[in-house]
XYZ file of C-alpha atoms in Angstrom:
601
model
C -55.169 166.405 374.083
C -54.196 164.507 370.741
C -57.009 162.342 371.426
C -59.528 165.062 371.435
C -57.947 167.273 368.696
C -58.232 164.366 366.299
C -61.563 163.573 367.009
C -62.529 167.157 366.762
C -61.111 167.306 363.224
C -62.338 164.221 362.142
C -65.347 164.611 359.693
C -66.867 161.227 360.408
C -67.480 162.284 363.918
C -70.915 163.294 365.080
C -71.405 167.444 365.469
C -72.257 166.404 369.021
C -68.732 164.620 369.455
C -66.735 167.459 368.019
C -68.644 170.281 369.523
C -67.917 168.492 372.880
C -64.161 168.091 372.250
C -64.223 171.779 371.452
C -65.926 172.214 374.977
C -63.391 170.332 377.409
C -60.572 171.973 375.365
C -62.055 175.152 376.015
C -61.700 174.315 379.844
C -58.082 172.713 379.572
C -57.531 176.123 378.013
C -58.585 177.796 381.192
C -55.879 175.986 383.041
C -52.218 177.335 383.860
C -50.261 179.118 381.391
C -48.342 175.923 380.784
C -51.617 173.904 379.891
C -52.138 176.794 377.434
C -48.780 176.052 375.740
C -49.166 172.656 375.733
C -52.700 173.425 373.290
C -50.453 175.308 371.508
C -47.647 173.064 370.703
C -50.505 170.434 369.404
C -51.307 173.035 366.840
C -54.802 173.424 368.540
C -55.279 177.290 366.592
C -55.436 175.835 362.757
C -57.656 173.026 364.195
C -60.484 175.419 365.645
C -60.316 177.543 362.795
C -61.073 175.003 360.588
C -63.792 173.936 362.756
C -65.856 177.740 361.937
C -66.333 176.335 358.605
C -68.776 174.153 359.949
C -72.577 174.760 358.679
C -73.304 173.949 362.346
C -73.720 177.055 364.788
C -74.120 175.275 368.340
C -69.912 174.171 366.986
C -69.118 176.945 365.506
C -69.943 179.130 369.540
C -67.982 176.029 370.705
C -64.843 176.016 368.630
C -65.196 180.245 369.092
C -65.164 180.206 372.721
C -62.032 178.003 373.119
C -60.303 180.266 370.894
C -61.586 183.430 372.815
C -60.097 181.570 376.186
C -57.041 181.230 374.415
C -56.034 184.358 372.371
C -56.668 185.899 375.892
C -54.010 183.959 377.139
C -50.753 186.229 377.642
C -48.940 183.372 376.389
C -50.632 183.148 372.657
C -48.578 185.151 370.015
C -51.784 187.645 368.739
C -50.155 186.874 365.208
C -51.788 183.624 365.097
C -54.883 185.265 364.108
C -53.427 186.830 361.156
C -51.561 184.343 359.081
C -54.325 183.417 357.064
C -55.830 186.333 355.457
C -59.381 184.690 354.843
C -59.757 184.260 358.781
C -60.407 187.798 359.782
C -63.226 187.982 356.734
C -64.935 184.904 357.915
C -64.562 185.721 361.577
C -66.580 189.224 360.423
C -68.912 187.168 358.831
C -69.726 185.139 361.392
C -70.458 188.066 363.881
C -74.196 187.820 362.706
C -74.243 184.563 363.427
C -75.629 184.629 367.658
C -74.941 186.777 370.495
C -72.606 184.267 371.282
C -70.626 184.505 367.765
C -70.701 188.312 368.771
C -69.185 188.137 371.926
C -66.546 185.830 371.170
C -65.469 187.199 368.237
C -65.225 190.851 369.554
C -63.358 189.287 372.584
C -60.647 188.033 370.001
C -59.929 191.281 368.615
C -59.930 193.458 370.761
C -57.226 191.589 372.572
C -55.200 190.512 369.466
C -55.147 193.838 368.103
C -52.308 195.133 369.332
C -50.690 198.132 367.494
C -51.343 199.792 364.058
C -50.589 197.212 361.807
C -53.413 194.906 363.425
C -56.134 198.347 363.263
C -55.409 198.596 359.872
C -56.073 194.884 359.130
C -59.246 195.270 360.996
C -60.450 198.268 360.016
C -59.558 197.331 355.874
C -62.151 194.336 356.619
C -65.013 196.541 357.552
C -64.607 196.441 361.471
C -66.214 199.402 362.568
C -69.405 199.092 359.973
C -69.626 195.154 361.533
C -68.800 195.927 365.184
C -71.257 199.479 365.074
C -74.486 198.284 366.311
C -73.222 195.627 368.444
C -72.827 198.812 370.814
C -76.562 199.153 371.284
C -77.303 194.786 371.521
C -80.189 193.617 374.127
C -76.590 191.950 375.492
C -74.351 193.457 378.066
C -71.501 191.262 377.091
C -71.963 191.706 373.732
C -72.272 195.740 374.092
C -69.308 195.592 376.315
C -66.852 193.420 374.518
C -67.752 195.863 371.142
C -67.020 198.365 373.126
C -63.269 196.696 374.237
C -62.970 196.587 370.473
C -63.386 200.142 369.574
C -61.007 201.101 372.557
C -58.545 199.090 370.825
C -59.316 199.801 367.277
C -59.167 203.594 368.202
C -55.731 203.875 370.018
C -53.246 206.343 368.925
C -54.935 205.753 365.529
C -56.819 208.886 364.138
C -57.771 206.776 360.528
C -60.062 204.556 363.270
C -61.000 207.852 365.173
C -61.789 210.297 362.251
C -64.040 207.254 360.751
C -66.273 207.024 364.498
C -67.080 210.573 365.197
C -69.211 210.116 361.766
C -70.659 206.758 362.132
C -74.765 206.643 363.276
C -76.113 203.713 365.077
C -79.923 203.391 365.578
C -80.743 207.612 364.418
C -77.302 208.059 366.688
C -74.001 209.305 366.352
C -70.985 206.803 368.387
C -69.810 209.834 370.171
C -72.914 210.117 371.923
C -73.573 206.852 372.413
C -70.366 206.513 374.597
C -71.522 209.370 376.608
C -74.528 207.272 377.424
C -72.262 204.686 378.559
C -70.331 206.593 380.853
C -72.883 207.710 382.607
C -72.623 206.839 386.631
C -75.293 204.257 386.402
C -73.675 202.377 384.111
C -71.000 199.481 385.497
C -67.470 201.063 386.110
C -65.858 198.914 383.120
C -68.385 200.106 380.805
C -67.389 204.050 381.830
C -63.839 203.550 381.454
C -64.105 201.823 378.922
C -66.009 204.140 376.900
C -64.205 206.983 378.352
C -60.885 205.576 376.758
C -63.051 205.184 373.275
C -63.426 208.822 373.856
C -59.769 210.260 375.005
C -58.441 208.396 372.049
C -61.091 210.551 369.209
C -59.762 213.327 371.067
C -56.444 212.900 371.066
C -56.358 211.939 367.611
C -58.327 215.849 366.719
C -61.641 214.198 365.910
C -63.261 215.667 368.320
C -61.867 219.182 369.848
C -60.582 219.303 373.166
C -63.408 222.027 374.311
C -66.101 219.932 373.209
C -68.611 219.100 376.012
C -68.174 215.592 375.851
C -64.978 215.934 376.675
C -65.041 219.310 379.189
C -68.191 217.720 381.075
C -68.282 213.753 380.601
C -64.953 212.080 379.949
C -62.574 214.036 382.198
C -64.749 214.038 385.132
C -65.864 210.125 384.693
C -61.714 209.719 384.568
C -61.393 211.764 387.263
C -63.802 209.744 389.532
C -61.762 206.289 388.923
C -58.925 207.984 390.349
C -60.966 208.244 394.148
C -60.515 205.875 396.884
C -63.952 204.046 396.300
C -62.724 201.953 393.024
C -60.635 199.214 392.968
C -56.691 199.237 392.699
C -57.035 198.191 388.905
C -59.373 201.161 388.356
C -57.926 203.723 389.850
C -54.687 202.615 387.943
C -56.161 202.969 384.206
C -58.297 205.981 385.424
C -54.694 207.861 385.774
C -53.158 206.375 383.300
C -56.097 207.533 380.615
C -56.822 210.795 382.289
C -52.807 211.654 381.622
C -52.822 211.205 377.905
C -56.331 212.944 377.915
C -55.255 216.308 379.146
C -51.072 215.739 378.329
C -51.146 218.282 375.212
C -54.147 220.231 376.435
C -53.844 223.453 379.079
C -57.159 224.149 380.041
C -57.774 220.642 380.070
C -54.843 220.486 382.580
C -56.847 223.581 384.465
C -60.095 221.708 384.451
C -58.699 218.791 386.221
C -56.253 220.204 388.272
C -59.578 221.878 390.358
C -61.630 218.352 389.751
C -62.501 216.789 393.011
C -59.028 217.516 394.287
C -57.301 215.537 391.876
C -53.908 216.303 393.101
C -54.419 215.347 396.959
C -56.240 212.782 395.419
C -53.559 211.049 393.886
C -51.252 211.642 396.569
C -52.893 208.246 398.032
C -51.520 206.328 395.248
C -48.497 205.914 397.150
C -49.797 204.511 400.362
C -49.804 200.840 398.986
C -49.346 198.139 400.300
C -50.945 199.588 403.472
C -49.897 198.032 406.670
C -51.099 194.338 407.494
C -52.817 193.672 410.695
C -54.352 190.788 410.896
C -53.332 188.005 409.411
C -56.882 187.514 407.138
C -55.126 190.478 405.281
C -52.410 188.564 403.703
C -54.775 187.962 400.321
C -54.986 191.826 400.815
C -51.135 192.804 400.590
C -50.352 190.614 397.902
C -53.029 192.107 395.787
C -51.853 195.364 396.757
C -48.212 194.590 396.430
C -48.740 193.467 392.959
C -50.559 197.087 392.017
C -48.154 199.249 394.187
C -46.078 199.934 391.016
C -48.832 200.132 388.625
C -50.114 202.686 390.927
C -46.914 204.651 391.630
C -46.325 204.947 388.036
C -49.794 206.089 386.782
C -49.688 208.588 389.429
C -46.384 209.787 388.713
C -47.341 210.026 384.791
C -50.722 211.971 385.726
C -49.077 214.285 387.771
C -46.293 214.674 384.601
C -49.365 215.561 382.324
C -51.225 217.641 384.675
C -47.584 219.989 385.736
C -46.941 220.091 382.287
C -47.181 223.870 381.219
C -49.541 225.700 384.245
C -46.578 227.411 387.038
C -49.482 227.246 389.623
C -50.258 223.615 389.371
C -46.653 222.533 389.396
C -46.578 224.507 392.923
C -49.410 222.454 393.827
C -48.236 219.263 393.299
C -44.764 219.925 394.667
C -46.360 221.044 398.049
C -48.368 217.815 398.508
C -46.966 215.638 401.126
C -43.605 213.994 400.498
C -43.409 214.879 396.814
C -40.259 215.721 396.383
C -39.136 212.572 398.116
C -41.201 210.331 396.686
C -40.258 211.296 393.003
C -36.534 210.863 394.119
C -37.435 207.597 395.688
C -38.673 206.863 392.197
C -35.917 207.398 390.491
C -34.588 204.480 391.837
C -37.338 201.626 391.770
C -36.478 198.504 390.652
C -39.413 198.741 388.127
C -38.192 200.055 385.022
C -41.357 201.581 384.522
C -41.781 203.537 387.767
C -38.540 205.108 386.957
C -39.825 206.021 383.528
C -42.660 207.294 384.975
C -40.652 209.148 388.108
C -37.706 210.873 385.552
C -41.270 212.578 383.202
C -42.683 213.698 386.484
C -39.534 215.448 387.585
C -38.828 216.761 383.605
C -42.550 218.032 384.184
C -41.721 219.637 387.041
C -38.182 221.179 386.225
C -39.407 223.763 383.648
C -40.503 225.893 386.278
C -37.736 228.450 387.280
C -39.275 228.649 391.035
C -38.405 225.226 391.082
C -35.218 224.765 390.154
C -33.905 227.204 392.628
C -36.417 226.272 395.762
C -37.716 222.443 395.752
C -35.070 220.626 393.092
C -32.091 222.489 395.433
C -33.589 221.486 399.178
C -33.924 217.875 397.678
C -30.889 217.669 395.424
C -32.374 216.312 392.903
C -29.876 215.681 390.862
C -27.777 213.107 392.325
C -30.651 210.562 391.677
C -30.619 211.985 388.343
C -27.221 211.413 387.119
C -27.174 207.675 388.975
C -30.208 207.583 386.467
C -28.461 208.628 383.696
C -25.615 205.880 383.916
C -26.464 203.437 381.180
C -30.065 203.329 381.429
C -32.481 201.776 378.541
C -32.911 204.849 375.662
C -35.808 205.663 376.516
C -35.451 206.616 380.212
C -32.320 208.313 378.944
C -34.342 211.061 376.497
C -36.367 211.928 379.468
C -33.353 212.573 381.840
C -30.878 213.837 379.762
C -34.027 216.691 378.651
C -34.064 217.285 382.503
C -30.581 217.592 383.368
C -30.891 220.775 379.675
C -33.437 222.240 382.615
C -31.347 221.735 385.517
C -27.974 223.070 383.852
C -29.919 226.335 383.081
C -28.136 229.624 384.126
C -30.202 230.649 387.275
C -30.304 226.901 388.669
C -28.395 226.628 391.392
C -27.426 222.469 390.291
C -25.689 224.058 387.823
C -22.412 223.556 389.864
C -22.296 220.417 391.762
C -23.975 218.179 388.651
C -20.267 219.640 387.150
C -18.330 218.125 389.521
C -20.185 215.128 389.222
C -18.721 214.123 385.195
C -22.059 216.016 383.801
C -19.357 217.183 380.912
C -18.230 213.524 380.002
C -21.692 212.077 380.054
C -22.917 214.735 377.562
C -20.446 214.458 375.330
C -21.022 210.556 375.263
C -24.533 211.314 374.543
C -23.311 213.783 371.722
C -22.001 210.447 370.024
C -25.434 208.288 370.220
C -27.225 206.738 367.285
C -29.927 207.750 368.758
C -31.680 211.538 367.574
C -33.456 212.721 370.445
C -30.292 211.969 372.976
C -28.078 213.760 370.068
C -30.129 216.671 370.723
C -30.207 217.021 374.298
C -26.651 216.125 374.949
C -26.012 219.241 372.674
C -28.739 221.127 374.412
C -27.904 220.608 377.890
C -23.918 221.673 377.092
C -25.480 224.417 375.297
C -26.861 225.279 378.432
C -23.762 224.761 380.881
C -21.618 227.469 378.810
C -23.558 229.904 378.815
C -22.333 232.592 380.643
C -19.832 229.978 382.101
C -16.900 230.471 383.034
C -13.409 229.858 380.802
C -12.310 226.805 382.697
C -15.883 224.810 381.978
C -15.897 225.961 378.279
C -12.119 224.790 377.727
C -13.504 221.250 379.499
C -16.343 221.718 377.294
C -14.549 222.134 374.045
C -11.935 219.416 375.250
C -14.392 216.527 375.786
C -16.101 217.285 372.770
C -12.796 217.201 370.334
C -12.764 219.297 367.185
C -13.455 215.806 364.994
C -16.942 215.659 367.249
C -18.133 219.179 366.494
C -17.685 218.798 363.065
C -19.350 215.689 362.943
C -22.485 217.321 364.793
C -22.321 220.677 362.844
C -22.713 218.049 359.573
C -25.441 216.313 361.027
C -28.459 215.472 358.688
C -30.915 217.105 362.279
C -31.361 220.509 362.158
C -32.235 220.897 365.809
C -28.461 218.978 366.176
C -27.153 221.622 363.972
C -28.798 224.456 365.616
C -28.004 223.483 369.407
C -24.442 222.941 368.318
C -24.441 226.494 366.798
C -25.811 227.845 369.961
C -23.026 226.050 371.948
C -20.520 227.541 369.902
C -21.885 231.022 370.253
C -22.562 230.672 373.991
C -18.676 229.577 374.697
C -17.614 232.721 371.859
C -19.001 235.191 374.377
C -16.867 237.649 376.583
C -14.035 239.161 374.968
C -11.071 237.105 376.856
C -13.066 234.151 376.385
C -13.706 234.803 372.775
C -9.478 235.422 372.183
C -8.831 232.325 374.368
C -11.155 230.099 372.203
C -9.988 231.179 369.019
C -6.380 231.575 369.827
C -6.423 227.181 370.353
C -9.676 226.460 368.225
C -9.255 229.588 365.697
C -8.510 227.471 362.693
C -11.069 224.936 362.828
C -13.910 227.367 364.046
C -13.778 229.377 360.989
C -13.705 226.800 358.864
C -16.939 225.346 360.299
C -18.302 228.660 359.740
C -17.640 228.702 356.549
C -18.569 225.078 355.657
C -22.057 225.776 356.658
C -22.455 229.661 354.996
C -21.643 227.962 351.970
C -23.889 225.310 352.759
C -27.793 224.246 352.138
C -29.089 225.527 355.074
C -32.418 226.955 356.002
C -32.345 230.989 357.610
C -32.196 230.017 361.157
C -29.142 228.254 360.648
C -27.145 231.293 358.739
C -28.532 233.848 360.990
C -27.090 231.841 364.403
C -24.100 231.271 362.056
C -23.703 234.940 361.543
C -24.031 235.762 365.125
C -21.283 233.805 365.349
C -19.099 235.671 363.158
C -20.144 238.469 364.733
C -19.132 237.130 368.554
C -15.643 236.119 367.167
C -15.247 240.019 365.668
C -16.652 240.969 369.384
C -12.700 239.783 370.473
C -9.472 241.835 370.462
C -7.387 239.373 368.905
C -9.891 236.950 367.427
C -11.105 240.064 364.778
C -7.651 239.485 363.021
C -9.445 235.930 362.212
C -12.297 237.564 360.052
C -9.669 240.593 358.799
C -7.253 238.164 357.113
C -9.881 236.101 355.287
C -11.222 237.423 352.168
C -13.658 234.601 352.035
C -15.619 235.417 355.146
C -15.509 238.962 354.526
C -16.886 238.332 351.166
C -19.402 236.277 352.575
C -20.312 238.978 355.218
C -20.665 241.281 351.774
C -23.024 238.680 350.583
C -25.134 238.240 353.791
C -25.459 242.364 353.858
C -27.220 242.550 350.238
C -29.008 239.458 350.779
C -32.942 238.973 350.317
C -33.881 238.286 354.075
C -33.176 241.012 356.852
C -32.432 238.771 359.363
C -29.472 238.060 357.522
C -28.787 241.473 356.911
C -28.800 242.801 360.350
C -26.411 239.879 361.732
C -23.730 240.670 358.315
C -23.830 244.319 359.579
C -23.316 243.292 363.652
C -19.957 241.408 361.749
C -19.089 244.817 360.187
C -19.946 246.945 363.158
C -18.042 245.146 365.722
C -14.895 245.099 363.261
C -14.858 248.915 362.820
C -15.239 250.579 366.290
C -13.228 253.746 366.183
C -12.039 253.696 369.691
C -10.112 249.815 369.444
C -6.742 249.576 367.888
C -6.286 249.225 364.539
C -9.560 249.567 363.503
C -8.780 252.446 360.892
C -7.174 249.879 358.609
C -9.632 247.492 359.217
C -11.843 250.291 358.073
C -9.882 251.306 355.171
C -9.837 247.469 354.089
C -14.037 247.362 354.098
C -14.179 250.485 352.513
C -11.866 249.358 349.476
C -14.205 246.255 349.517
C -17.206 248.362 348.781
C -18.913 247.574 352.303
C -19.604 251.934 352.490
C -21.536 251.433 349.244
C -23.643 248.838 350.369
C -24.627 250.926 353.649
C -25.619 253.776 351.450
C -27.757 251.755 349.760
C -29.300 250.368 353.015
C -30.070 253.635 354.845
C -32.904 254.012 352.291
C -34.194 250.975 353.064
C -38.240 250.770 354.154
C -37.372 248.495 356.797
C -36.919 250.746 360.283
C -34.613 248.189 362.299
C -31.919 247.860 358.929
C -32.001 251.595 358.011
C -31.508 252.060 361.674
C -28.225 249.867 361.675
């Protein structure tokens, strides 16, 4: 190999020596991974780009296709390509070079660009103007692997999308040239292909979701890689591309939900590896062993997207055969991505009320569930820990064994995470368990959090944190006994956490659940003394009844009304005490107000 590389670089050597060192490289390349290292250890990258400064063409396609073989390598670090800023100018020079130059070249990018700092690098050197009419070449290859690129180029990047829908090839606009291309007469890479060019402009709003290329073309071309006919790889990116299609979309959900019965459909996914007869099949299984996870997860991710917000489709799914079982079989693949793909199916699926009380109950879903949620990667957790908010819901009947189970321990672990989206749900999901609970799970609740924790969260820089750890405080302050109970061992620290954040920057969501608060802990026989014998609050309350926003008004006069009911005891001086603050005043003044609800109150 040092032989060869040093006759390639040498400039005394004939074009015809070098441009055939370029070509056996080019086939070592095409060896084993390891032979692919070995190129790369010699430095072989630097060597061939050096070589496309050659005036000679028939050298230049040489030196380009042994770098095509190996940037496709899974071994070659895609960064190679961008350490030297002039390469990706001369490489878009060169693309008018041959159809070979063309191919090559496209081939490189669109498998080195991976992720938006390599789209931007592209796109700032004129990619889509260079690649453009490559798409309609007299080549297939050449049409395809420009094609690749845009799929690529376009991905989760709406700069790249929102610069297509505009750009004319040939009297044309790209959107409709990639309808052309997914037509059924076209090859099946060139349909998905173009199909993914598509999903991605819609995703990224540049072109709308109703639009008839979408509605008529792309969904049903995706839909049609998902059927038994195409290969294992196929059917695999069909699902996979057809769920982040329709994933934020309902009636693109609808559409494909009824599309060539989708959902039986992908109920074969799961059948792999099929079972072996004859021995001539053992080429078979292997094959199909190595896709039975891809195709597990896809399926388990399309059926996420398609459940996602219609009640009637998430019946669907869960009555196709072995559902249930299957997703709870998921949960505990060794393939980190099944289970990924497995915990969003059944998060899908567990925002349906019907659900959680019928399907989730006969299956117990949620002992897989909390085996998943001991110390899984982060991002498995955010998906599980959101399910387990569902499953803790008042009318689910998990509610009570997942308690049993250390559900109170885990959240409060989660409470403590660096991580924002686990903050939340931890706080959600015990949000969820008190309500209407009963006093035994909010003292356990309030006990594994620690007073030192819920100040922490109630000072944390998320508002969603903030306003899920307000609604767990005003979920355990409900029922009288509970309220007096709570405040009776808490009392102290509760209030001033109420204060704290009344004084606070906060926006009118926040002060308004504060409020309610207040007006919970008021709600309680002995609790009320709590507000009575602090002149600050009550001042506040004062404050919040004159202030600019009604929302604040109303919840400062639930405070007052629930202190001054005539038929509790001691609520004449309590009355006597907001009269002498000038609270009677103020409710004179309201009465005339011209909004109904306030003068009402």
């Amino acid at each position: 190999v040092s032989r060869l590389l040093y006759l390639l670089q040498q400039e005394s050597s004939s074009t015809e020596l070098r441009t055939e060192c370029a070509v056996v490289l080019g086939s070592l390349a095409m060896g084993t991974e390891n032979n692919v290292k070995s190129l790369l250890d010699c430095h072989i990258i630097p060597a061939l780009l050096q070589g496309l400064l050659s005036p000679d063409l028939r050298f230049i396609e040489a030196c380009l296709r042994c770098l095509r073989t190996i940037f496709i390598s899974p071994v070659t670090p895609e960064d190679l390509l961008y350490t030297d800023a002039t390469v990706i100018s001369h490489l878009m020079a060169l693309l008018s070079r041959s159809r070979y130059t063309q191919e090559y070249i496209c081939q490189i990018f669109s498998h080195c660009c991976k992720g938006p700092d390599h789209q931007t690098i592209l796109f700032n050197h004129g990619a889509v103007q260079n690649i453009a009419h490559l798409l309609v070449s007299t080549s297939y290859k050449v049409r395809m692997q420009a094609l690749k690129c845009f799929s690529v180029l376009a991905f989760e990047n709406p700069q790249v999308s929102m610069t297509l829908v505009n750009v004319v090839v040939d009297g044309e606009l790209l959107p409709q040239i990639f309808v052309k291309m997914l037509q059924r007469d076209k090859p099946i890479e060139m349909q998905l292909t173009s199909a993914k060019c598509l999903t991605s402009m819609c995703r990224a709003g540049a072109i709308r979701t109703d639009d008839s290329c979408i509605v008529l073309k792309t969904l049903p071309c995706l839909v049609r890689m998902c059927s038994k006919e195409r290969l294992l790889e196929e059917r695999v990116e069909g699902a996979e591309t057809l769920a982040y299609l329709i994933e934020t979309d309902v009636e693109l959900q609808r559409i494909a939900s009824i599309t060539d019965h989708l959902i039986v459909m992908l109920a074969d996914y799961f059948k792999y590896p099929s079972s072996v007869s004859a021995i001539t099949d053992i080429k078979r299984l292997d094959h199909d062993l190595k896709h039975a996870h891809e195709l597990r997860q896809a399926a388990f991710k399309l059926y996420a997207s398609l459940g996602a917000n219609d009640e009637d489709i998430r019946k669907k799914i869960i009555e196709t055969e072995n559902m249930m079982d299957r997703i709870v079989n998921g949960l505990s693949e060794s393939s980190i991505k099944v289970r990924l793909a497995a915990v969003r199916c059944l998060h899908s699926l567990s925002r349906s009320v019907q659900q959680l009380r019928t399907s989730f109950q006969d299956h117990a879903v949620w002992k897989p569930l909390m085996k998943v949620l001991q110390n899984a990667p982060n991002e498995i957790l955010v998906v599980a820990s959101s399910t387990l908010c569902n499953l803790l819901l008042e009318f689910s009947p998990s509610k009570e064994p997942i308690l049993e189970s250390g559900a109170i321990e885990l959240l409060c672990s989660l409470t403590q995470s660096e991580n924002l989206a686990l903050r939340v749900n931890g706080i959600w999901a015990l949000m969820n368990m008190a309500f209407q609970a009963e006093q035994k799970i909010k003292s356990d609740i309030l006990r594994g959090l620690s007073t030192e924790q819920l100040f922490q969260l109630l000072s944390d820089s998320d508002v969603n944190v903030l306003m899920k750890t307000l609604g767990l405080l005003r979920n355990l302050l409900s029922t009288r006994p509970h309220i007096d109970h709570i405040m009776s061992t808490h009392g102290k620290q509760i209030m001033q956490a109420v204060t704290l954040i009344l004084e606070g920057e906060h926006n009118i969501e926040v002060k308004e659940q504060t409020l309610c608060i207040l007006a919970n802990i008021a709600d309680g026989t002995t609790a009320k003394e709590l507000i009575m014998t602090n002149d600050d609050i009550l001042q506040k309350i004062k404050y919040y009844m004159s202030h600019s926003n009604a929302k604040l008004q109303l919840a400062a006069m639930f405070c007052i009304s629930n202190l001054i009911w005539n038929e509790e005891e001691g609520s004449q001086e309590r009355q006597d005490k907001l009269r002498d603050m000038g609270i009677v005043d103020i409710l004179h003044k309201l009465s005339q107000s011209s909004d109904p609800n306030l003068c009402d109150k």
